[in-house]
PDB file of C-alpha atoms in Angstrom:
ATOM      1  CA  UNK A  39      -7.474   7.466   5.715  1.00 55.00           C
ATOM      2  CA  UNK A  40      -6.257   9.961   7.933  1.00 57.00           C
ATOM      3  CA  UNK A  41      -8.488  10.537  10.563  1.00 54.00           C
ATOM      4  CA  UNK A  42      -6.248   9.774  13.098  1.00 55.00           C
ATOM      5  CA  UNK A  43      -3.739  13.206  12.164  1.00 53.00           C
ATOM      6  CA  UNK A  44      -3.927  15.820  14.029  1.00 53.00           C
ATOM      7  CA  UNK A  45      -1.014  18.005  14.825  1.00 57.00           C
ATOM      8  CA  UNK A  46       1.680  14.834  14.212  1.00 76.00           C
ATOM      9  CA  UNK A  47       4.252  14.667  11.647  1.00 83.00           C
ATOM     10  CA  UNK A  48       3.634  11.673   9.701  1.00 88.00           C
ATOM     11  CA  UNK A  49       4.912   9.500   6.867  1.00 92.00           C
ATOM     12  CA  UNK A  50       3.269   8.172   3.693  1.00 94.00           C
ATOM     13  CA  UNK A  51       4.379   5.351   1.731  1.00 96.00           C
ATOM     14  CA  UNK A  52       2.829   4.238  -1.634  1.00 95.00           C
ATOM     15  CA  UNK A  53       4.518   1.033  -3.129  1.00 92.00           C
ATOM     16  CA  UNK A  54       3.409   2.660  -6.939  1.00 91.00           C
ATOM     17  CA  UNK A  55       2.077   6.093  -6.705  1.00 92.00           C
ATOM     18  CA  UNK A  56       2.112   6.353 -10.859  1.00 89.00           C
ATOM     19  CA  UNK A  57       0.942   9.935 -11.558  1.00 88.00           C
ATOM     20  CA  UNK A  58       0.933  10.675  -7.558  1.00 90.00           C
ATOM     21  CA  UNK A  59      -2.765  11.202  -7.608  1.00 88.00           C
ATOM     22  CA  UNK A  60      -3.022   9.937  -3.386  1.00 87.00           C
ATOM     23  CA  UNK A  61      -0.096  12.302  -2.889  1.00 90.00           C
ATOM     24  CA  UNK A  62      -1.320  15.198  -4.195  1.00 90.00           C
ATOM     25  CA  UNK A  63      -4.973  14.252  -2.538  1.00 87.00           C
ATOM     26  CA  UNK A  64      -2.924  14.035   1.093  1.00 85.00           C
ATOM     27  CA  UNK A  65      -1.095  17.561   0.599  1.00 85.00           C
ATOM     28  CA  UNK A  66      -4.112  19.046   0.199  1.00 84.00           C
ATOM     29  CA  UNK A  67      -5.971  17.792   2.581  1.00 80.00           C
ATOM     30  CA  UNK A  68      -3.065  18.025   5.110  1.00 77.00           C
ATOM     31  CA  UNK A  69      -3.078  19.669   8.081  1.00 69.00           C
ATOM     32  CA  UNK A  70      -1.016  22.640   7.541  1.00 71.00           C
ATOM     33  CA  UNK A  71       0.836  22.151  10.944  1.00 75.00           C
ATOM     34  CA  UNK A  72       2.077  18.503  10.348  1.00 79.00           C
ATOM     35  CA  UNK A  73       4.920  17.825   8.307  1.00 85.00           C
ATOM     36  CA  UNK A  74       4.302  14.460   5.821  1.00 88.00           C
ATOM     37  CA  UNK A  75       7.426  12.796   4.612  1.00 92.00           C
ATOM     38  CA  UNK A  76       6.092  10.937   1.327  1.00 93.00           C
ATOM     39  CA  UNK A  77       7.638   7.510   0.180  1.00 95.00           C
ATOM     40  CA  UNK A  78       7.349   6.604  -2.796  1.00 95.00           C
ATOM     41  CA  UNK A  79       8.122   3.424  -6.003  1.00 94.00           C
ATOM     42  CA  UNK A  80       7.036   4.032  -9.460  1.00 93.00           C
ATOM     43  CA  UNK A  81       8.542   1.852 -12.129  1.00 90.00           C
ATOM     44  CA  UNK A  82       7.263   3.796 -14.916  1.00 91.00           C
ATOM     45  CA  UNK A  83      10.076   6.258 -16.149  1.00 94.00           C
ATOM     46  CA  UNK A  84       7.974   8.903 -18.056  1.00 94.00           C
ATOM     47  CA  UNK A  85       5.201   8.748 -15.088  1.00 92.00           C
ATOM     48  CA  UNK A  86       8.578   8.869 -12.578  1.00 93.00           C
ATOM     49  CA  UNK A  87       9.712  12.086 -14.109  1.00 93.00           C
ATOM     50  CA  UNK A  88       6.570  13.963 -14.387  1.00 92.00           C
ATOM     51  CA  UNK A  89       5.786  13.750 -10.709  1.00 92.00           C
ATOM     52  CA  UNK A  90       9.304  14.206  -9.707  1.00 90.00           C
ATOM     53  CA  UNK A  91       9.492  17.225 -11.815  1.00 90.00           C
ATOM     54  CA  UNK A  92       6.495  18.477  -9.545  1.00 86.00           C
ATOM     55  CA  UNK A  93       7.863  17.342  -6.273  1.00 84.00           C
ATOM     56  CA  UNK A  94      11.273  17.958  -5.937  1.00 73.00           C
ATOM     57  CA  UNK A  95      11.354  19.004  -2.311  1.00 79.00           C
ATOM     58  CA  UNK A  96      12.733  17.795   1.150  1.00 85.00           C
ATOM     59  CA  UNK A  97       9.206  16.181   1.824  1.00 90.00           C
ATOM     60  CA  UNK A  98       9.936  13.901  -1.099  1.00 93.00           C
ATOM     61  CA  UNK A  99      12.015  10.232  -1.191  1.00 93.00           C
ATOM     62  CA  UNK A 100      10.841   8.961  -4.495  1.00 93.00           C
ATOM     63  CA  UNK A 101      12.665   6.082  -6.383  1.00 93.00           C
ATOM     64  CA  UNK A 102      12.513   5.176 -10.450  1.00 94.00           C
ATOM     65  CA  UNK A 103      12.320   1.320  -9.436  1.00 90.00           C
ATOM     66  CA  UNK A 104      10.382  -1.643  -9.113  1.00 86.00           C
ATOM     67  CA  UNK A 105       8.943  -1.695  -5.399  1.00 87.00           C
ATOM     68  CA  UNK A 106       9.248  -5.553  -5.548  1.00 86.00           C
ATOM     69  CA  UNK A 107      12.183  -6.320  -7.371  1.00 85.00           C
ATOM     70  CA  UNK A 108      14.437  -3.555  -5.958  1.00 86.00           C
ATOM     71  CA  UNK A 109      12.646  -2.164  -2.902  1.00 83.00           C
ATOM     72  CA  UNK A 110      14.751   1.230  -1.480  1.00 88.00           C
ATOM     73  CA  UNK A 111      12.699   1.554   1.694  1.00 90.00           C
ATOM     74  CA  UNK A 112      13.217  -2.524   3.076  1.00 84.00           C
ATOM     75  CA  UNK A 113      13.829  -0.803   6.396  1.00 86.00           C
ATOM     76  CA  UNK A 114      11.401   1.896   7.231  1.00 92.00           C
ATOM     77  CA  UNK A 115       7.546   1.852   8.455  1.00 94.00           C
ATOM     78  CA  UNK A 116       5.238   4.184   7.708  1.00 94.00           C
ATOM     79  CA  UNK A 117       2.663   5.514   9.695  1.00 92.00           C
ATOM     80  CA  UNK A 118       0.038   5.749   6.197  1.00 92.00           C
ATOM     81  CA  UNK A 119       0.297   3.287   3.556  1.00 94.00           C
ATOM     82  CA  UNK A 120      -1.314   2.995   0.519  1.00 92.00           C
ATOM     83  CA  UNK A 121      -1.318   1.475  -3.131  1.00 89.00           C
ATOM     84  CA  UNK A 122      -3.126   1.105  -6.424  1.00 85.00           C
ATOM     85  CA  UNK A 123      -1.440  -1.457  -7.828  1.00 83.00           C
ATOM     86  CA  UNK A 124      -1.776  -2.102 -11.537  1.00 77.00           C
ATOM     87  CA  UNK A 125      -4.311  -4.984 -11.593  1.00 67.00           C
ATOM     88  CA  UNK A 126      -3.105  -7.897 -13.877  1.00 66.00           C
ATOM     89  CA  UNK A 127       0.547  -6.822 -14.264  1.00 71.00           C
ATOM     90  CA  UNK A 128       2.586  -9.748 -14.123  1.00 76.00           C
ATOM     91  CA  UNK A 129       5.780  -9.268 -11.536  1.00 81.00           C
ATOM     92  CA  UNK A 130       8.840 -12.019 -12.408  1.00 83.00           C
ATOM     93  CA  UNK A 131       9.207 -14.825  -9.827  1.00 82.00           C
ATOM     94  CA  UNK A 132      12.933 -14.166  -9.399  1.00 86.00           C
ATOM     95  CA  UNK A 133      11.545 -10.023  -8.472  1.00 85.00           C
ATOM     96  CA  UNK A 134       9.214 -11.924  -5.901  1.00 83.00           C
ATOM     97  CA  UNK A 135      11.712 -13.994  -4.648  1.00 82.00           C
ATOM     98  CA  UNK A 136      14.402 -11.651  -4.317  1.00 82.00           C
ATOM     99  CA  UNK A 137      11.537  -9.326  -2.323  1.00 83.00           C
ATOM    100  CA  UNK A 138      10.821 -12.283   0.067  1.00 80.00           C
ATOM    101  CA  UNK A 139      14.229 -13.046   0.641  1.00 79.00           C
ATOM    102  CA  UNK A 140      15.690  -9.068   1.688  1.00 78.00           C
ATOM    103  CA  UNK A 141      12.173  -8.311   3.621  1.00 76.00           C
ATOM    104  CA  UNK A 142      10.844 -10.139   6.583  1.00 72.00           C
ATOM    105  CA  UNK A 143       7.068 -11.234   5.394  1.00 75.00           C
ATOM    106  CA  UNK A 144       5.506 -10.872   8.256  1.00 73.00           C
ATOM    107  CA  UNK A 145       2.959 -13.480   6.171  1.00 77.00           C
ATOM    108  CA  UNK A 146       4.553 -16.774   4.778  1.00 75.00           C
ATOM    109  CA  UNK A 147       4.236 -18.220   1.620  1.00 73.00           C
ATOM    110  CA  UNK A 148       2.572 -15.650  -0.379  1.00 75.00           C
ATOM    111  CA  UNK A 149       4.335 -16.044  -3.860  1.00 72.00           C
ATOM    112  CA  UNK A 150       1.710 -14.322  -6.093  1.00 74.00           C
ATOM    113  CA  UNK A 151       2.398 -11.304  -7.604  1.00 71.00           C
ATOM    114  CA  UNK A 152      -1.405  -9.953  -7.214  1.00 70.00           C
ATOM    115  CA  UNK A 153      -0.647 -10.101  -3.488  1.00 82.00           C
ATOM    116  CA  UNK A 154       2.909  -9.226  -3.059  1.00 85.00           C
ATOM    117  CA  UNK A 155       2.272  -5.075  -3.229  1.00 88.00           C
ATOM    118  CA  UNK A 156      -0.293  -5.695  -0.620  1.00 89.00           C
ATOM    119  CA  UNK A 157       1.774  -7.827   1.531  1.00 88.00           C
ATOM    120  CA  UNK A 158       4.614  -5.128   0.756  1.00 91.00           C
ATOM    121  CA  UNK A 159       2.383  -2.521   2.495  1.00 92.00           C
ATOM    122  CA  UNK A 160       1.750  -4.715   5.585  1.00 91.00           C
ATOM    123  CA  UNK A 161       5.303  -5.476   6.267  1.00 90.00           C
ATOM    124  CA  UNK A 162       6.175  -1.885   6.358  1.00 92.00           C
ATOM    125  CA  UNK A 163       3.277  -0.754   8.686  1.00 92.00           C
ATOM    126  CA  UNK A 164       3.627  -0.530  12.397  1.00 90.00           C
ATOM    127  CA  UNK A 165       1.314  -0.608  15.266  1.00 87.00           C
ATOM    128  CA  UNK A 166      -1.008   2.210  14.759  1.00 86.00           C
ATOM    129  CA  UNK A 167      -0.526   2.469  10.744  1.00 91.00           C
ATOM    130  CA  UNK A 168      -3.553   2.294   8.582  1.00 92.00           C
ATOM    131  CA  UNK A 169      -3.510   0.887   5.091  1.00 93.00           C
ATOM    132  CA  UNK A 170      -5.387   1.280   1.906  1.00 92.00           C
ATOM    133  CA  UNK A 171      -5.413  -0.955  -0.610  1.00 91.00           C
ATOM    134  CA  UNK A 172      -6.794  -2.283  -3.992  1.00 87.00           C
ATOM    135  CA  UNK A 173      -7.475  -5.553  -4.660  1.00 86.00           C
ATOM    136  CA  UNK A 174      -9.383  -7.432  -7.371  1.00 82.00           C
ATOM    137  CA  UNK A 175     -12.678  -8.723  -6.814  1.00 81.00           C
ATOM    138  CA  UNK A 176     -11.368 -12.255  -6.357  1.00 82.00           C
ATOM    139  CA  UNK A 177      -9.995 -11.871  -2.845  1.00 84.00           C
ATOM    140  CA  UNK A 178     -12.862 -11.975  -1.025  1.00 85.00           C
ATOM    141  CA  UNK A 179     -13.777 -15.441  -2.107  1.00 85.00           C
ATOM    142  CA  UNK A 180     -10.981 -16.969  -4.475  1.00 84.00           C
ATOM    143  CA  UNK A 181     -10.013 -20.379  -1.949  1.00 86.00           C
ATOM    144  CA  UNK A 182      -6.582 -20.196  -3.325  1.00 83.00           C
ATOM    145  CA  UNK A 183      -4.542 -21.053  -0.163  1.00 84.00           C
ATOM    146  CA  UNK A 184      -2.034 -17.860  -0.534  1.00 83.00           C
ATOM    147  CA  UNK A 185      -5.497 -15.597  -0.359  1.00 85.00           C
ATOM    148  CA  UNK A 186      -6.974 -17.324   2.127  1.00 88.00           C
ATOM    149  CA  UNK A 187      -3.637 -16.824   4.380  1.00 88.00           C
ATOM    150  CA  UNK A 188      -3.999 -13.411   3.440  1.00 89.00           C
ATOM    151  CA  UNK A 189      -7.470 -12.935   4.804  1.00 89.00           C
ATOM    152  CA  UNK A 190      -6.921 -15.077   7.506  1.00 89.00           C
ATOM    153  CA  UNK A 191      -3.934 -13.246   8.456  1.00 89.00           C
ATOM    154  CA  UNK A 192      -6.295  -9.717   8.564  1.00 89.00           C
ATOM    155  CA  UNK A 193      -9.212 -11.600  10.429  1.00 88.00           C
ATOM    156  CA  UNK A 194      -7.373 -13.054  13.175  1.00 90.00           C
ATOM    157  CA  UNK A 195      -5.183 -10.298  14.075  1.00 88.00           C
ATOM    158  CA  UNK A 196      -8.320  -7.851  13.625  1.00 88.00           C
ATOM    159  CA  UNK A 197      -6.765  -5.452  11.156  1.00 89.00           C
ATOM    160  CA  UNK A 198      -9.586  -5.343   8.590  1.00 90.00           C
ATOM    161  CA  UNK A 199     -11.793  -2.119   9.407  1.00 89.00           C
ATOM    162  CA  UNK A 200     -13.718  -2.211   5.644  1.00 89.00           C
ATOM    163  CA  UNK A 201     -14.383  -3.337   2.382  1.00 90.00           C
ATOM    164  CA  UNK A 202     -15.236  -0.945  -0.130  1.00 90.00           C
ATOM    165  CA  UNK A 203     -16.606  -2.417  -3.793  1.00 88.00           C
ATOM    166  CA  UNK A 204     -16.305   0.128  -6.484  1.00 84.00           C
ATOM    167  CA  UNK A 205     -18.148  -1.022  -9.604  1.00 78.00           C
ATOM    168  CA  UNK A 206     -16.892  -1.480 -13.239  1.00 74.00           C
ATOM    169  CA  UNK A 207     -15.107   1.746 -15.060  1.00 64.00           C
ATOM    170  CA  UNK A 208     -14.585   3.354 -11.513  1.00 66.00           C
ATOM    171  CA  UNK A 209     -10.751   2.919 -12.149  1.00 67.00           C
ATOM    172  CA  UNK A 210      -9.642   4.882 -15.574  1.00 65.00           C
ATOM    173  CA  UNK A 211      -8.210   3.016 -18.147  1.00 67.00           C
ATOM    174  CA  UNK A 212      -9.956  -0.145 -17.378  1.00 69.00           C
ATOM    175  CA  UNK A 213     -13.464  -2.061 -16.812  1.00 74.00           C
ATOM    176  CA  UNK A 214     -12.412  -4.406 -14.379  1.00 76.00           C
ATOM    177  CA  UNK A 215     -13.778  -4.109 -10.786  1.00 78.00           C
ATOM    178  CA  UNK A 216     -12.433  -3.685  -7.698  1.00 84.00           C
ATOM    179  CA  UNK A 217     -12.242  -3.701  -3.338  1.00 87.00           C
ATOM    180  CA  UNK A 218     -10.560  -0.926  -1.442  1.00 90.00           C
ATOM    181  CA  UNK A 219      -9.361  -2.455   1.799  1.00 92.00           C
ATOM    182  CA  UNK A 220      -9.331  -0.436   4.646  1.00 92.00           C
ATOM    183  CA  UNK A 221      -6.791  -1.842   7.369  1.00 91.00           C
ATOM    184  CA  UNK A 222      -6.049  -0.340  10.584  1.00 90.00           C
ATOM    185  CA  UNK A 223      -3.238  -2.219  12.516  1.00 83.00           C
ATOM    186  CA  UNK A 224      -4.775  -0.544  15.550  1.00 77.00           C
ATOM    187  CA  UNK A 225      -8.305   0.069  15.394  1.00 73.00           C
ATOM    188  CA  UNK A 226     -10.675   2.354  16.844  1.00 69.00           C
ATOM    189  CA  UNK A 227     -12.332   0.721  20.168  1.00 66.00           C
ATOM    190  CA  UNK A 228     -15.961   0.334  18.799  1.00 68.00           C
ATOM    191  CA  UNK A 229     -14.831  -1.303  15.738  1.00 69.00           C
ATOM    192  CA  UNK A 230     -12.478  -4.088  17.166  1.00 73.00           C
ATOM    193  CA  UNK A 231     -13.994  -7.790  16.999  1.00 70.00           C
ATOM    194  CA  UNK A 232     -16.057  -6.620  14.039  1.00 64.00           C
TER     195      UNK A 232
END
């Protein structure tokens, strides 16, 4: 994910960084001479106070809240972004709607909750930002119109880099397979057009 550091200060967002698992994995691979402001949602209270409890420094802006339904960073871009959403968790229409309505989607019409931590992540990148993401199995070929936008959306504006599959179990806590999408909103001259 971050190849592209070298000596630059960057920023990190993760739309539900649960136990803070990516965070901890970017401190320690950081290097030493760049400075990484980490962004952070994590609805889950007890999960919210154990990292916090860890992390209380300057580096850190992490919120007890609902990335969709009460988003605290609306404004900012991030030059990292990443998220392992929980796959299957229902979000309330009115959280989606409010989310669509106080954040410019810069994708229309995606209204499924599946989707809407990805498309969070996209409409908080900037030129040059790279995404990870999670995303169940049935992206790649589900013709639901909102995924196809989605996909169609990466394709034509030549964002997708790779698709990782990682089998059943890979995830703790569950069976159920999933894709790692690798996104790079300004990719490395050999791969563009690929």
């Amino acid at each position: 994910l971050l190849h592209k550091t070298i000596n630059d200060d960057y920023s990190v967002y993760d739309n539900c960084f649960g136990l803070g698992g990516i965070f901890d994995s970017i401190e320690e691979h950081n290097n030493k001479d760049s400075k990484v402001l980490y962004h952070g949602h994590e609805i889950n209270e007890q999960l919210f106070d154990y990292y916090k409890s860890k992390k209380n420094n300057d580096n850190y802006f992490l919120h007890n809240t609902n990335s969709i339904a009460n988003n605290m960073f609306s404004d900012l871009k991030f030059d990292y972004l990443i998220n392992n959403p929980p796959i299957g968790f229902r979000i309330p229409k009115e959280d989606i709607e409010n989310y669509l309505e106080n954040n410019q989607s810069v994708i229309e019409n995606i209204r499924r909750g599946e989707y809407i931590f990805l498309i969070d992540l996209i409409n908080k990148s900037k030129e040059g930002s790279r995404i990870i993401s999670l995303v169940p199995p049935n992206f790649l070929y589900s013709t639901h119109p909102e995924t196809s936008i989605i996909r169609k959306y990466l394709f034509k504006n030549d964002m997708l880099e790779s698709i990782v599959r990682c089998s059943e179990g890979a995830q703790p806590g569950t069976s159920i397979p999933f894709y790692i999408l690798v996104i790079d909103r300004k990719k490395d001259q050999a791969l563009r057009n690929k």
